[in-house]
Amino acid sequence: MPRFSIIVPSHGVAGRLSQALDSVLGQSFGDFELIPVCDGPDSPAADVAVGYAERDCRVAPVHSPPTAGLAGARNTGSRAALGEWLLFLDGDDVLVPGALAALNARLRETGDVDVLYFEHERAPWWVGEPANPAAPLLAGAPGGAFAPGEAAEMTGVQLPAWSAAYRRSFLNDRQLVFPDGHFTDIGFGGLVVLSAERMAVLRQVVVRHLLRRQGNRLNLPGEHHFELLDQAELVLARAAGQGLSAARLGPLFEQLFAAVLKTAAHPRRLPRRRRAFFRRANALYRRHRPAGARVPGGSLGVQHRLLAAGAYTAFRALRGANQAMAKAASGIPRPRGLRTRLRYRWQLRRPLDQNLAVYCAYWGRGYACNPAAIHAKARELAPHLRSVFLVEPDAVDSVPRDVEYAVIGSRRYWDVLARAKYLINNANFADAVVKREGSVHLSTQHGTPLKKMGADQATYPVVAAATGSFARLLARVDRWDYNLTSNRHSTEMWESAFPAAHETLEYGYPRNDAYYTSTAADVARVRRELGVPEGKKALLYAPTHRDHTTGFETSLDLDALCEEIGDEYVVLLRAHYFYDRGAARGTGRIIDVTGHRSSEDVCLAADALITDYSSIMFDYANLDRPIVVYADDWEVYREVRGVYFDLMEAAPGRVARTPEELAAVFRDGSWADEEATASRAAFRERFCQFDDGQAAERVVRRVLLGEPPEAIPPVIPLAERLPAPAATPLVRN
């Protein structure tokens, strides 16, 4: 039997689950089992947990459906546990170094106790000093083991479940489980202390709790706050049944109703049925108030008196702190120009147009990427919707003639942004755009992240300086209702890069549908349009942007490369989209396709891809054609830009570090040999999970037509997908 069982619910925190698991597996004390509780075998967290289980036999994942909530996940983990002591760790929290050794040592000192409480650190997600809220409470407890009556202020309802170690036999003997519903920590914590005979404390931080940027889910508006009363009633009824002494019942009652009154006085938590909440709280208060209980001082004491009297009108008046005015002020739009601002504000007062969808790609560069693919599918599946594409003035020519558009900054631009029900973008709309109630914002993204993105860029000075205000960036992210992802890696990384309350759609990238729906005739047509000579192998060279340089630069001499590898090849040069304006750079066997509207067309035309660290490699991998990574400055790029994984260890094919090595892989044919093919297969397995040719349909059905998740077409397994054929066969020279 292991000394500790550490149970880690993981719903909604797949992007940070690895940190939690690493913090446990890195402990100096190793006598434990680690039980990640995942939503199901195919959930994002399950992929993470299975990988850990394959590497360490102490990791034993179990599954609990999301409908069971946090309580169900913890109870499932408890039933599977074999350890002498149970610890609960949220999936985005960590054990501090040496935590288990300290717990083990303290338990040996205290002897036979039922529960051991310890301190925890609340760490701000961005900036600020960590706090240790449990320290003052634990400071008043006796130094050794003690009965609950010796520390009446330790009621259990103020401490999270992950701030204690519980003897498993004690929980089983007393049949203590987490009560269903929200605020389960309050119910469980209160029942534990009411059932315990001996307790102890460890005055040392054991858990570091990350305060999520989007806040505690329990603080969100909704009727789930009525469940706080359920938990309070459960604990108070148990206390009454035990005939708890007045000395213990007083602190318990006061702490429970401090939480109840905090919710009752918080208008945002209860947008509706506030009076019903107050009335039920009043009944609970009157039924369980201990005889002779003292009323707290100050404003809280006034709230106690008003609740006891059932004086809702007076209680409501006490709350008013001009919150409605502050809310209105925060929503004032700030487009440039007084007349534009006034017009936009007027349009915001008009009803949403339920059949208007607005699209934008790459900050208005044109009709492209995921928004264009979704737009095209919406015209087929949702013809009742009016769709408007937003473009910069110099990108108007990129919009097909039958597509309605608005020029960014124009009056029409602000009109449609104010009225649209659906707003779809692969980047972000302007800061001045207001997220209206009832509108639906979809972020489609425009690539799989190798380089650090969003908030994760903050520790890289060069990138952070170019990014600007992270507060403004995250304010834009807060408008999202949905965020699209094409693989589980992206799901995890976006959670870290863009922390907010939106829902992730693991539907694939609609722009990549073309790689499965295009035919040999489409490939031939695109090659003719780009000017690829008949019978030549086309190598697409697509380097990414360097944050530490200005303008388009490449250390690769393409003319020299063409001379080295022979005349059977031509090179399609596609610079990063930051540099898609200006004179063409093609000469002879080098065809400049930077300005071509569709990167999907360019990829279809290419027989192989040469890139450095561009996200185009993840999209191109869907075609199952050779990829060669030219990484002449990997160490510099990794240091300056920051990356999420080591591309050199998980490349999609051959890696060349010098021009000579790059030429050699084409001369000797290793660019397409068995080793390169095996690397590509592993890469596709990891990064082509959800791209199957039906991504646009899934998005339209879920977001624009409002179909339930269970009605959305499932992803076709990778082995059953048939990508568009290459123009020339892959044979070694």
XYZ file of C-alpha atoms in Angstrom:
733
model
C 0.000 0.000 0.000
C 1.523 3.352 -1.031
C 1.867 6.041 1.605
C -0.015 8.664 -0.455
C -2.599 8.636 -3.213
C -2.646 11.965 -5.051
C -5.914 12.498 -6.948
C -5.853 15.123 -9.712
C -9.133 16.071 -11.450
C -8.276 17.529 -14.846
C -11.442 18.889 -16.454
C -10.690 22.071 -18.392
C -7.000 22.271 -17.442
C -5.305 19.994 -19.971
C -2.882 22.761 -20.896
C -1.468 22.901 -17.365
C -1.969 19.301 -16.284
C 1.623 18.400 -17.125
C 2.874 20.937 -14.572
C 0.743 19.360 -11.861
C 1.859 15.815 -12.692
C 5.505 16.841 -12.981
C 5.337 18.484 -9.554
C 4.239 15.168 -8.045
C 6.584 12.894 -9.955
C 9.502 15.199 -9.136
C 9.035 14.828 -5.354
C 11.966 13.499 -3.354
C 9.582 11.197 -1.453
C 8.496 8.544 -3.938
C 6.086 6.242 -2.081
C 2.874 7.348 -3.765
C 0.431 6.670 -6.552
C -0.743 9.437 -8.854
C -4.343 9.272 -10.096
C -5.262 11.770 -12.839
C -9.044 11.836 -13.288
C -9.917 12.530 -16.931
C -13.236 13.210 -18.648
C -12.919 10.159 -20.885
C -10.424 8.127 -22.937
C -10.520 10.648 -25.805
C -10.340 13.851 -23.749
C -7.369 16.253 -24.023
C -6.284 15.453 -20.465
C -6.444 11.711 -21.116
C -3.811 12.034 -23.833
C -1.529 13.783 -21.369
C -2.201 11.284 -18.566
C -1.683 8.220 -20.757
C 1.713 9.518 -21.809
C 2.741 9.834 -18.157
C 1.353 6.389 -17.326
C 3.473 4.845 -20.078
C 6.587 6.399 -18.550
C 5.888 5.871 -14.841
C 4.029 2.918 -13.311
C 2.912 5.070 -10.362
C 0.546 6.988 -12.673
C -2.881 5.319 -12.906
C -5.467 7.414 -14.815
C -9.189 6.919 -14.256
C -12.208 8.460 -15.964
C -15.170 10.431 -14.706
C -17.650 12.141 -17.059
C -17.808 15.962 -17.009
C -21.458 15.702 -15.968
C -20.303 14.266 -12.621
C -18.482 17.513 -11.887
C -15.567 18.038 -9.544
C -17.246 16.006 -6.800
C -17.697 13.013 -9.098
C -14.095 13.205 -10.304
C -12.701 13.276 -6.758
C -14.978 10.463 -5.615
C -13.964 8.341 -8.607
C -10.307 8.910 -7.787
C -10.910 8.092 -4.110
C -12.562 4.784 -4.978
C -9.577 3.813 -7.102
C -7.019 4.871 -4.467
C -4.946 2.346 -2.539
C -2.814 4.713 -0.466
C -2.883 5.202 3.274
C -3.408 8.952 2.846
C -5.406 10.812 0.201
C -4.348 14.163 -1.243
C -6.413 16.154 -3.735
C -4.673 18.423 -6.208
C -6.428 20.543 -8.809
C -5.114 19.989 -12.308
C -3.666 23.491 -12.559
C -1.981 23.442 -9.128
C 1.391 22.030 -8.091
C 3.011 20.424 -5.081
C 5.981 22.478 -3.931
C 9.362 20.680 -3.854
C 9.756 18.522 -0.764
C 6.011 18.595 0.004
C 5.479 14.834 0.359
C 8.598 14.400 2.480
C 7.371 17.150 4.813
C 3.898 15.596 5.038
C 5.345 12.168 5.761
C 7.602 13.529 8.497
C 4.766 15.485 10.109
C 2.427 12.485 10.082
C 5.048 10.423 11.858
C 5.268 13.133 14.522
C 1.529 13.511 15.065
C 0.697 9.822 15.083
C -2.855 8.573 14.577
C -4.846 11.529 13.171
C -7.760 11.576 10.728
C -6.783 14.681 8.809
C -3.676 16.847 8.522
C -4.196 20.439 7.361
C -1.398 22.433 5.777
C -0.733 25.857 4.296
C -1.057 26.722 0.636
C 0.121 29.541 -1.555
C -2.237 31.386 -3.885
C -0.166 32.591 -6.834
C -1.533 35.332 -9.141
C -1.637 34.128 -12.733
C 0.201 37.217 -14.006
C 1.802 39.603 -11.528
C 1.472 40.238 -7.821
C 2.626 38.796 -4.543
C 1.556 35.251 -3.564
C -0.734 34.962 -0.545
C -0.967 32.317 2.178
C -4.588 32.588 3.399
C -4.511 29.423 5.531
C -1.578 30.533 7.675
C -3.554 32.748 10.133
C -6.152 30.029 10.670
C -3.607 27.266 11.237
C -1.524 29.484 13.507
C -4.175 29.244 16.217
C -4.253 25.433 16.255
C -2.422 23.350 18.920
C 1.096 22.213 18.140
C 0.411 18.456 18.210
C -2.582 16.258 17.480
C -5.835 17.702 18.823
C -9.567 17.115 18.950
C -11.726 19.435 16.783
C -13.169 21.065 19.891
C -9.716 22.355 20.818
C -9.639 24.565 17.708
C -13.257 25.560 17.147
C -12.359 28.078 14.417
C -11.115 25.215 12.239
C -14.509 24.190 10.895
C -13.261 22.872 7.548
C -15.496 25.137 5.464
C -12.833 27.804 4.893
C -10.160 25.449 3.622
C -10.152 23.887 0.111
C -10.064 20.106 -0.157
C -6.521 20.286 -1.519
C -5.198 21.896 1.680
C -5.264 18.677 3.722
C -4.224 15.023 3.756
C -7.000 12.592 4.717
C -6.588 9.121 6.162
C -8.307 6.884 3.628
C -9.628 4.454 6.235
C -11.211 7.378 8.099
C -13.081 8.565 4.999
C -14.208 5.030 4.206
C -15.296 4.184 7.750
C -17.332 7.391 8.048
C -18.590 7.076 4.435
C -17.384 10.568 3.678
C -17.579 11.554 0.026
C -17.746 14.839 -1.826
C -21.369 16.008 -2.026
C -22.746 16.465 -5.537
C -23.002 19.887 -7.063
C -21.099 23.132 -6.841
C -19.318 24.341 -3.670
C -18.523 20.722 -2.844
C -15.418 21.755 -0.853
C -17.621 23.531 1.698
C -19.829 20.498 2.225
C -16.958 18.028 2.307
C -14.745 20.171 4.524
C -17.504 20.719 7.063
C -18.452 17.028 7.191
C -14.823 15.978 7.637
C -14.286 18.138 10.715
C -17.667 17.095 12.170
C -16.609 13.436 11.790
C -12.951 13.687 12.807
C -11.679 12.698 16.239
C -8.057 13.813 15.918
C -6.546 16.459 13.650
C -3.174 18.113 13.178
C -1.622 20.918 11.177
C 1.580 21.424 9.213
C 2.572 25.084 9.189
C 4.302 24.867 5.849
C 3.207 25.509 2.260
C 2.505 22.245 0.466
C 0.378 23.298 -2.532
C 0.874 26.240 -4.846
C -2.556 27.194 -6.170
C -2.655 29.095 -9.447
C -5.350 31.746 -9.531
C -6.856 31.409 -12.981
C -7.151 34.568 -15.033
C -10.775 33.754 -15.814
C -11.396 33.397 -12.099
C -13.030 30.693 -10.072
C -15.901 29.063 -11.954
C -17.954 29.310 -8.779
C -17.935 33.097 -9.051
C -19.565 33.129 -12.478
C -23.206 34.266 -12.710
C -25.895 31.607 -12.539
C -28.368 29.703 -10.466
C -25.691 27.239 -9.375
C -25.178 29.652 -6.443
C -28.307 28.162 -4.869
C -26.191 25.026 -4.355
C -24.151 26.980 -1.814
C -27.269 26.896 0.355
C -27.538 23.133 -0.220
C -24.001 22.613 1.078
C -24.550 24.902 4.064
C -27.769 23.096 4.942
C -26.057 19.700 4.641
C -23.343 20.704 7.129
C -25.666 22.483 9.556
C -28.127 19.572 9.566
C -25.279 17.162 10.372
C -24.090 19.461 13.162
C -27.614 19.647 14.594
C -27.931 15.881 14.466
C -24.720 15.496 16.424
C -25.804 17.994 19.043
C -22.695 20.062 18.402
C -21.672 22.283 21.284
C -22.385 26.004 21.077
C -18.643 26.684 21.172
C -18.173 24.792 17.923
C -21.515 25.552 16.281
C -21.036 29.333 16.551
C -17.882 29.556 14.371
C -19.314 27.019 11.917
C -22.533 29.011 11.508
C -20.679 32.310 11.167
C -18.261 31.018 8.528
C -20.994 29.389 6.459
C -23.127 32.496 6.432
C -20.168 34.719 5.626
C -20.041 32.801 2.328
C -23.814 32.963 1.868
C -23.950 36.716 2.482
C -21.048 37.330 0.141
C -23.069 35.745 -2.649
C -26.329 37.450 -1.645
C -24.580 40.830 -1.767
C -22.932 40.210 -5.135
C -25.303 41.242 -7.956
C -23.249 39.630 -10.732
C -23.385 36.186 -9.172
C -27.184 36.190 -9.063
C -28.488 38.035 -12.117
C -31.912 36.489 -11.466
C -33.896 35.129 -8.515
C -31.958 37.134 -5.929
C -35.054 37.491 -3.777
C -35.618 33.698 -3.844
C -32.010 33.137 -2.757
C -32.421 35.645 0.063
C -35.670 34.071 1.278
C -34.204 30.592 1.361
C -31.084 31.877 3.112
C -33.334 33.611 5.651
C -35.181 30.353 6.389
C -31.883 28.501 6.775
C -30.509 31.233 9.026
C -33.521 31.228 11.337
C -33.658 27.438 11.530
C -30.008 26.859 12.419
C -28.895 30.019 14.201
C -27.330 28.930 17.519
C -28.929 30.245 20.671
C -26.981 33.227 21.934
C -24.895 33.471 18.757
C -23.031 36.766 18.505
C -23.482 39.002 15.472
C -20.272 40.139 13.758
C -19.408 43.821 13.798
C -19.384 46.290 10.949
C -21.147 45.958 7.610
C -21.229 42.163 7.888
C -23.149 42.467 11.137
C -25.723 44.705 9.453
C -26.139 42.095 6.732
C -26.654 39.408 9.386
C -29.418 41.445 11.024
C -31.170 42.161 7.739
C -30.995 38.492 6.726
C -32.356 37.381 10.100
C -35.235 39.820 9.692
C -35.925 38.805 6.081
C -35.575 42.466 5.049
C -34.686 41.968 1.394
C -35.474 45.494 0.221
C -33.173 47.036 2.815
C -30.488 44.436 2.105
C -30.645 45.205 -1.600
C -30.350 48.938 -0.955
C -27.249 48.310 1.175
C -25.505 46.658 -1.767
C -25.724 49.501 -4.276
C -22.257 50.621 -5.225
C -22.950 52.139 -8.630
C -22.037 48.858 -10.300
C -24.462 49.409 -13.153
C -22.814 52.750 -13.916
C -19.345 51.193 -13.854
C -20.512 48.453 -16.196
C -21.912 51.009 -18.620
C -18.692 53.027 -18.553
C -16.586 49.958 -19.314
C -18.588 49.300 -22.473
C -18.123 52.725 -24.115
C -16.667 52.085 -27.588
C -13.587 53.989 -28.723
C -13.306 53.953 -32.517
C -11.411 56.911 -33.912
C -13.339 60.030 -34.862
C -16.204 61.604 -32.979
C -18.784 61.044 -35.711
C -17.735 57.405 -36.067
C -17.932 56.861 -32.306
C -21.387 58.365 -32.121
C -22.608 56.323 -35.068
C -21.165 53.096 -33.614
C -22.788 53.793 -30.235
C -26.104 54.383 -31.955
C -25.784 51.113 -33.897
C -25.009 49.275 -30.663
C -28.404 50.325 -29.314
C -30.168 48.656 -32.230
C -31.080 44.952 -32.025
C -28.582 42.356 -33.158
C -29.100 41.160 -36.709
C -29.600 37.452 -36.048
C -28.732 36.590 -39.663
C -25.573 38.686 -40.054
C -22.095 37.120 -39.920
C -18.898 39.176 -40.179
C -15.576 37.610 -41.182
C -11.998 38.850 -41.128
C -8.638 37.202 -41.883
C -5.112 38.384 -41.053
C -6.226 41.851 -39.942
C -7.988 42.474 -43.248
C -5.379 41.170 -45.684
C -8.056 39.570 -47.835
C -10.405 36.670 -48.428
C -8.319 33.849 -46.987
C -7.608 31.194 -44.385
C -10.146 29.643 -42.010
C -12.653 32.515 -42.170
C -12.866 32.188 -45.971
C -13.351 28.413 -45.734
C -16.094 28.818 -43.116
C -17.720 31.554 -45.208
C -17.821 29.291 -48.258
C -19.356 26.397 -46.306
C -21.886 28.726 -44.632
C -23.164 29.788 -48.056
C -23.886 26.121 -48.692
C -25.293 25.032 -45.312
C -26.674 28.313 -43.944
C -27.801 30.312 -46.999
C -30.134 32.403 -44.835
C -27.130 34.178 -43.326
C -25.841 37.412 -44.795
C -22.055 37.350 -44.710
C -19.713 40.341 -44.881
C -15.937 40.060 -45.205
C -13.780 42.834 -43.714
C -10.739 43.886 -45.768
C -8.214 46.681 -45.957
C -8.590 49.053 -48.930
C -5.671 47.498 -50.838
C -7.088 43.974 -50.389
C -10.454 44.567 -52.022
C -9.292 42.869 -55.221
C -8.713 39.634 -53.297
C -12.427 39.296 -52.512
C -14.423 37.183 -54.986
C -16.957 39.212 -56.919
C -19.945 37.464 -55.374
C -18.764 38.055 -51.778
C -20.036 41.094 -49.880
C -17.308 43.082 -48.142
C -16.725 46.191 -46.029
C -13.532 48.247 -45.978
C -11.952 48.424 -42.540
C -12.464 51.801 -40.900
C -15.445 52.769 -43.038
C -18.897 53.607 -41.660
C -20.227 50.352 -43.079
C -17.450 48.472 -41.278
C -18.559 49.839 -37.888
C -22.218 49.294 -38.750
C -21.852 45.570 -39.404
C -19.547 45.067 -36.417
C -22.162 46.657 -34.160
C -25.087 44.613 -35.479
C -23.625 41.189 -36.323
C -24.749 38.118 -34.421
C -21.645 36.167 -35.530
C -18.076 37.535 -35.646
C -15.400 35.221 -37.042
C -11.696 36.056 -37.150
C -8.389 34.215 -37.420
C -6.676 36.945 -35.371
C -8.638 39.549 -33.392
C -11.012 42.390 -34.020
C -10.064 45.958 -33.119
C -9.889 46.918 -29.447
C -12.872 49.241 -29.863
C -15.228 46.419 -30.858
C -17.782 45.790 -28.098
C -18.809 42.241 -27.220
C -22.582 42.499 -27.226
C -24.767 40.197 -25.202
C -26.091 37.514 -27.519
C -23.321 37.876 -30.091
C -21.067 34.919 -30.877
C -17.324 35.434 -31.398
C -15.298 32.617 -32.979
C -11.505 32.694 -33.053
C -10.315 30.304 -35.749
C -6.557 30.865 -35.176
C -4.252 30.628 -38.199
C -1.716 27.976 -37.319
C -0.505 25.345 -34.900
C 1.822 26.897 -32.307
C 5.471 25.936 -32.347
C 6.537 29.386 -31.179
C 5.239 30.955 -27.976
C 1.982 32.830 -28.352
C -0.287 35.174 -26.422
C 0.446 35.546 -22.722
C 3.268 33.000 -23.013
C 5.308 35.593 -24.943
C 5.649 37.812 -21.898
C 9.004 36.387 -20.774
C 10.634 36.944 -24.188
C 11.566 40.658 -24.293
C 11.920 41.081 -28.067
C 8.548 39.491 -28.753
C 6.844 41.146 -25.799
C 7.941 44.577 -27.005
C 6.435 43.916 -30.435
C 3.239 42.497 -28.966
C 2.388 45.612 -26.970
C -0.047 45.621 -24.082
C -0.846 42.127 -22.862
C -3.785 43.544 -20.937
C -5.312 44.747 -24.204
C -4.509 41.454 -25.882
C -6.310 39.508 -23.179
C -9.231 41.934 -23.244
C -9.654 40.983 -26.899
C -9.422 37.302 -26.018
C -12.164 37.760 -23.425
C -14.595 38.447 -26.262
C -14.190 34.925 -27.662
C -17.005 32.419 -27.224
C -15.226 29.682 -29.174
C -11.623 28.962 -30.087
C -10.805 26.531 -32.876
C -8.005 23.968 -32.745
C -6.670 21.403 -35.187
C -4.859 19.078 -32.768
C -4.608 18.262 -29.085
C -1.249 20.039 -28.824
C -2.942 23.290 -29.834
C -5.768 22.692 -27.378
C -3.252 22.570 -24.545
C -1.062 25.442 -25.703
C -3.962 27.828 -26.439
C -5.222 27.264 -22.901
C -1.954 28.631 -21.599
C -1.492 31.351 -24.232
C -5.065 32.674 -24.157
C -6.497 32.051 -20.673
C -10.191 32.925 -20.785
C -13.624 31.376 -20.428
C -14.258 30.454 -24.088
C -15.048 26.933 -25.298
C -12.492 25.017 -27.357
C -13.732 23.351 -30.541
C -11.518 20.429 -31.571
C -12.908 20.466 -35.108
C -9.819 20.981 -37.279
C -8.897 23.969 -39.444
C -11.440 24.616 -42.219
C -8.722 25.933 -44.540
C -7.130 22.476 -44.442
C -10.265 20.823 -45.820
C -8.810 21.545 -49.259
C -6.048 19.025 -48.680
C -8.627 16.234 -48.607
C -11.299 17.529 -50.987
C -8.989 18.573 -53.857
C -8.379 16.251 -56.799
C -5.482 15.561 -59.157
C -7.126 17.963 -61.597
C -7.106 20.700 -58.950
C -3.410 20.107 -58.309
C -2.631 20.286 -62.024
C -4.661 23.485 -62.416
C -2.879 25.252 -59.561
C 0.530 24.254 -60.872
C -0.352 25.737 -64.270
C -1.541 28.957 -62.617
C 1.709 29.263 -60.658
C 3.850 28.512 -63.678
C 5.370 25.210 -62.536
C 6.919 23.573 -65.615
C 5.486 20.232 -66.674
C 7.378 17.272 -65.196
C 9.365 19.317 -62.659
C 9.342 18.652 -58.923
C 8.215 21.765 -57.077
C 9.823 22.476 -53.696
C 7.934 25.014 -51.602
C 10.329 27.137 -49.534
C 8.344 28.895 -46.775
C 10.468 30.448 -43.993
C 8.880 32.159 -41.006
C 9.279 35.664 -39.631
C 12.186 36.445 -37.266
C 11.256 38.835 -34.475
C 14.882 39.867 -34.120
C 15.269 41.001 -37.745
C 13.609 43.590 -39.954
C 12.305 42.856 -43.418
C 12.463 39.574 -45.291
C 15.822 37.899 -44.917
C 16.978 34.384 -45.625
C 20.454 33.007 -45.309
C 19.620 30.386 -47.911
C 20.885 31.094 -51.441
C 18.083 29.595 -53.509
C 19.905 29.970 -56.813
C 22.865 28.037 -55.403
C 20.523 25.397 -53.999
C 18.922 24.900 -57.412
C 22.338 24.453 -58.994
C 23.321 21.895 -56.349
C 20.225 19.681 -56.519
C 19.798 19.472 -60.283
C 17.426 20.786 -62.930
C 14.550 18.425 -62.088
C 13.511 20.834 -59.295
C 12.001 24.302 -59.170
C 11.518 26.314 -55.981
C 8.282 28.059 -54.998
C 9.294 30.917 -52.694
C 6.641 31.997 -50.196
C 7.809 34.572 -47.677
C 5.902 35.128 -44.438
C 2.647 37.048 -44.938
C 4.209 40.095 -43.259
C 6.207 40.516 -46.482
C 3.625 39.754 -49.154
C 3.752 43.204 -50.744
C 6.343 44.527 -53.112
C 8.263 43.249 -56.108
C 8.445 39.529 -56.851
C 11.679 37.855 -55.889
C 11.602 35.024 -58.409
C 14.300 34.442 -61.032
C 14.709 31.488 -63.370
C 13.875 28.308 -61.479
C 12.648 30.269 -58.473
C 8.943 31.176 -58.636
C 7.838 33.813 -56.125
C 4.377 32.835 -54.833
C 4.387 35.132 -51.783
C 1.557 37.255 -53.135
C -0.654 34.348 -54.135
C -3.923 34.621 -52.204
C -4.202 30.986 -51.104
C -1.453 29.229 -49.170
C -3.543 26.065 -49.552
C -3.198 26.258 -53.358
C 0.542 26.768 -53.056
C 0.850 23.718 -50.801
C -1.237 21.600 -53.181
C 1.151 22.520 -56.002
C 4.289 21.557 -54.084
C 5.806 18.073 -54.125
C 7.737 18.789 -50.926
C 8.105 21.530 -48.346
C 11.272 23.198 -47.111
C 10.676 25.366 -44.055
C 12.337 26.426 -40.856
C 9.909 27.020 -37.986
C 6.805 28.142 -39.873
C 3.443 26.721 -38.845
C 2.865 25.871 -42.498
C 4.560 22.546 -41.764
C 1.612 21.440 -39.631
C -0.856 22.192 -42.408
C 1.298 20.717 -45.174
C 1.686 17.485 -43.199
C -1.954 16.748 -44.021
C -0.862 16.093 -47.614
C 1.527 13.367 -46.414
C 4.279 14.693 -48.671
C 7.937 15.100 -47.669
C 8.971 17.965 -45.387
C 12.551 19.083 -44.816
C 13.371 21.427 -41.933
C 16.149 23.907 -42.624
C 17.198 25.012 -39.130
C 20.359 27.046 -39.513
C 19.550 29.321 -36.531
C 17.437 27.089 -34.294
C 19.271 27.979 -31.083
C 18.869 31.718 -31.683
C 15.220 31.392 -32.682
C 14.418 29.205 -29.673
C 16.117 31.638 -27.307
C 14.598 34.829 -28.736
C 11.121 33.669 -29.747
C 10.469 30.802 -27.345
C 9.010 27.472 -28.462
C 6.575 24.922 -27.067
C 8.546 21.823 -28.041
C 11.926 20.862 -29.471
C 11.403 20.649 -33.232
C 14.818 19.060 -33.659
C 13.611 16.083 -31.617
C 10.189 15.827 -33.265
C 10.740 17.003 -36.831
C 8.349 15.983 -39.638
C 11.225 14.714 -41.782
C 14.882 15.344 -42.435
C 16.630 18.249 -40.686
C 19.403 20.240 -42.351
C 21.496 22.781 -40.451
C 23.602 24.140 -43.338
C 23.014 24.823 -47.048
C 25.319 21.929 -47.869
C 23.272 19.511 -45.743
C 20.064 20.754 -47.351
C 21.359 20.190 -50.851
C 22.640 16.746 -49.859
C 19.245 15.429 -48.716
C 17.851 16.166 -52.172
C 20.856 14.858 -54.060
C 20.914 11.511 -52.236
C 17.107 11.139 -52.031
C 16.968 10.979 -48.228
C 14.315 13.739 -48.255
C 11.809 11.000 -49.137
C 13.369 7.827 -47.729
C 11.933 5.447 -45.122
C 13.372 7.322 -42.154
C 11.908 10.601 -43.358
C 8.580 8.883 -43.988
C 8.532 7.422 -40.472
C 9.248 10.833 -38.939
C 6.455 12.347 -40.992
C 4.019 9.638 -39.901
C 4.712 10.329 -36.214
C 4.369 14.065 -36.834
C 1.031 13.590 -38.611
C -0.251 11.396 -35.808
C 0.436 14.182 -33.324
C -0.506 17.276 -35.304
C -3.091 16.248 -37.939
C -5.614 14.857 -35.481
C -8.739 16.800 -36.431
C -8.115 17.902 -40.029
C -10.095 15.507 -42.212
C -11.864 17.575 -44.869
C -14.983 18.239 -42.784
C -13.802 20.943 -40.386
C -15.750 23.772 -42.030
C -18.960 21.763 -41.876
C -18.470 21.050 -38.180
C -17.898 24.732 -37.436
C -20.916 25.916 -39.418
C -23.216 23.353 -37.850
C -22.093 24.068 -34.293
C -21.485 27.818 -34.298
C -23.738 29.230 -37.024
C -26.576 26.710 -36.950
C -26.435 25.991 -33.210
C -26.505 22.213 -33.540
C -25.622 20.279 -30.357
C -22.148 18.706 -30.045
C -23.528 15.179 -30.369
C -24.980 16.027 -33.812
C -21.656 17.213 -35.246
C -19.945 14.823 -37.732
C -17.120 12.961 -35.971
C -13.514 13.259 -37.096
C -12.483 10.645 -39.656
C -9.550 8.523 -38.363
C -6.204 9.487 -39.844
C -5.698 6.064 -41.462
C -8.953 6.427 -43.396
C -8.244 9.859 -44.886
C -7.107 10.249 -48.479
C -5.168 13.475 -49.128
C -4.922 15.135 -52.523
C -2.347 13.390 -54.750
C 1.009 14.956 -55.524
C 1.778 15.888 -59.106
C 4.943 13.802 -59.331
C 5.673 10.393 -57.780
C 8.021 10.181 -54.814
C 10.998 8.068 -55.836
C 14.560 8.183 -54.625
C 17.177 9.358 -57.110
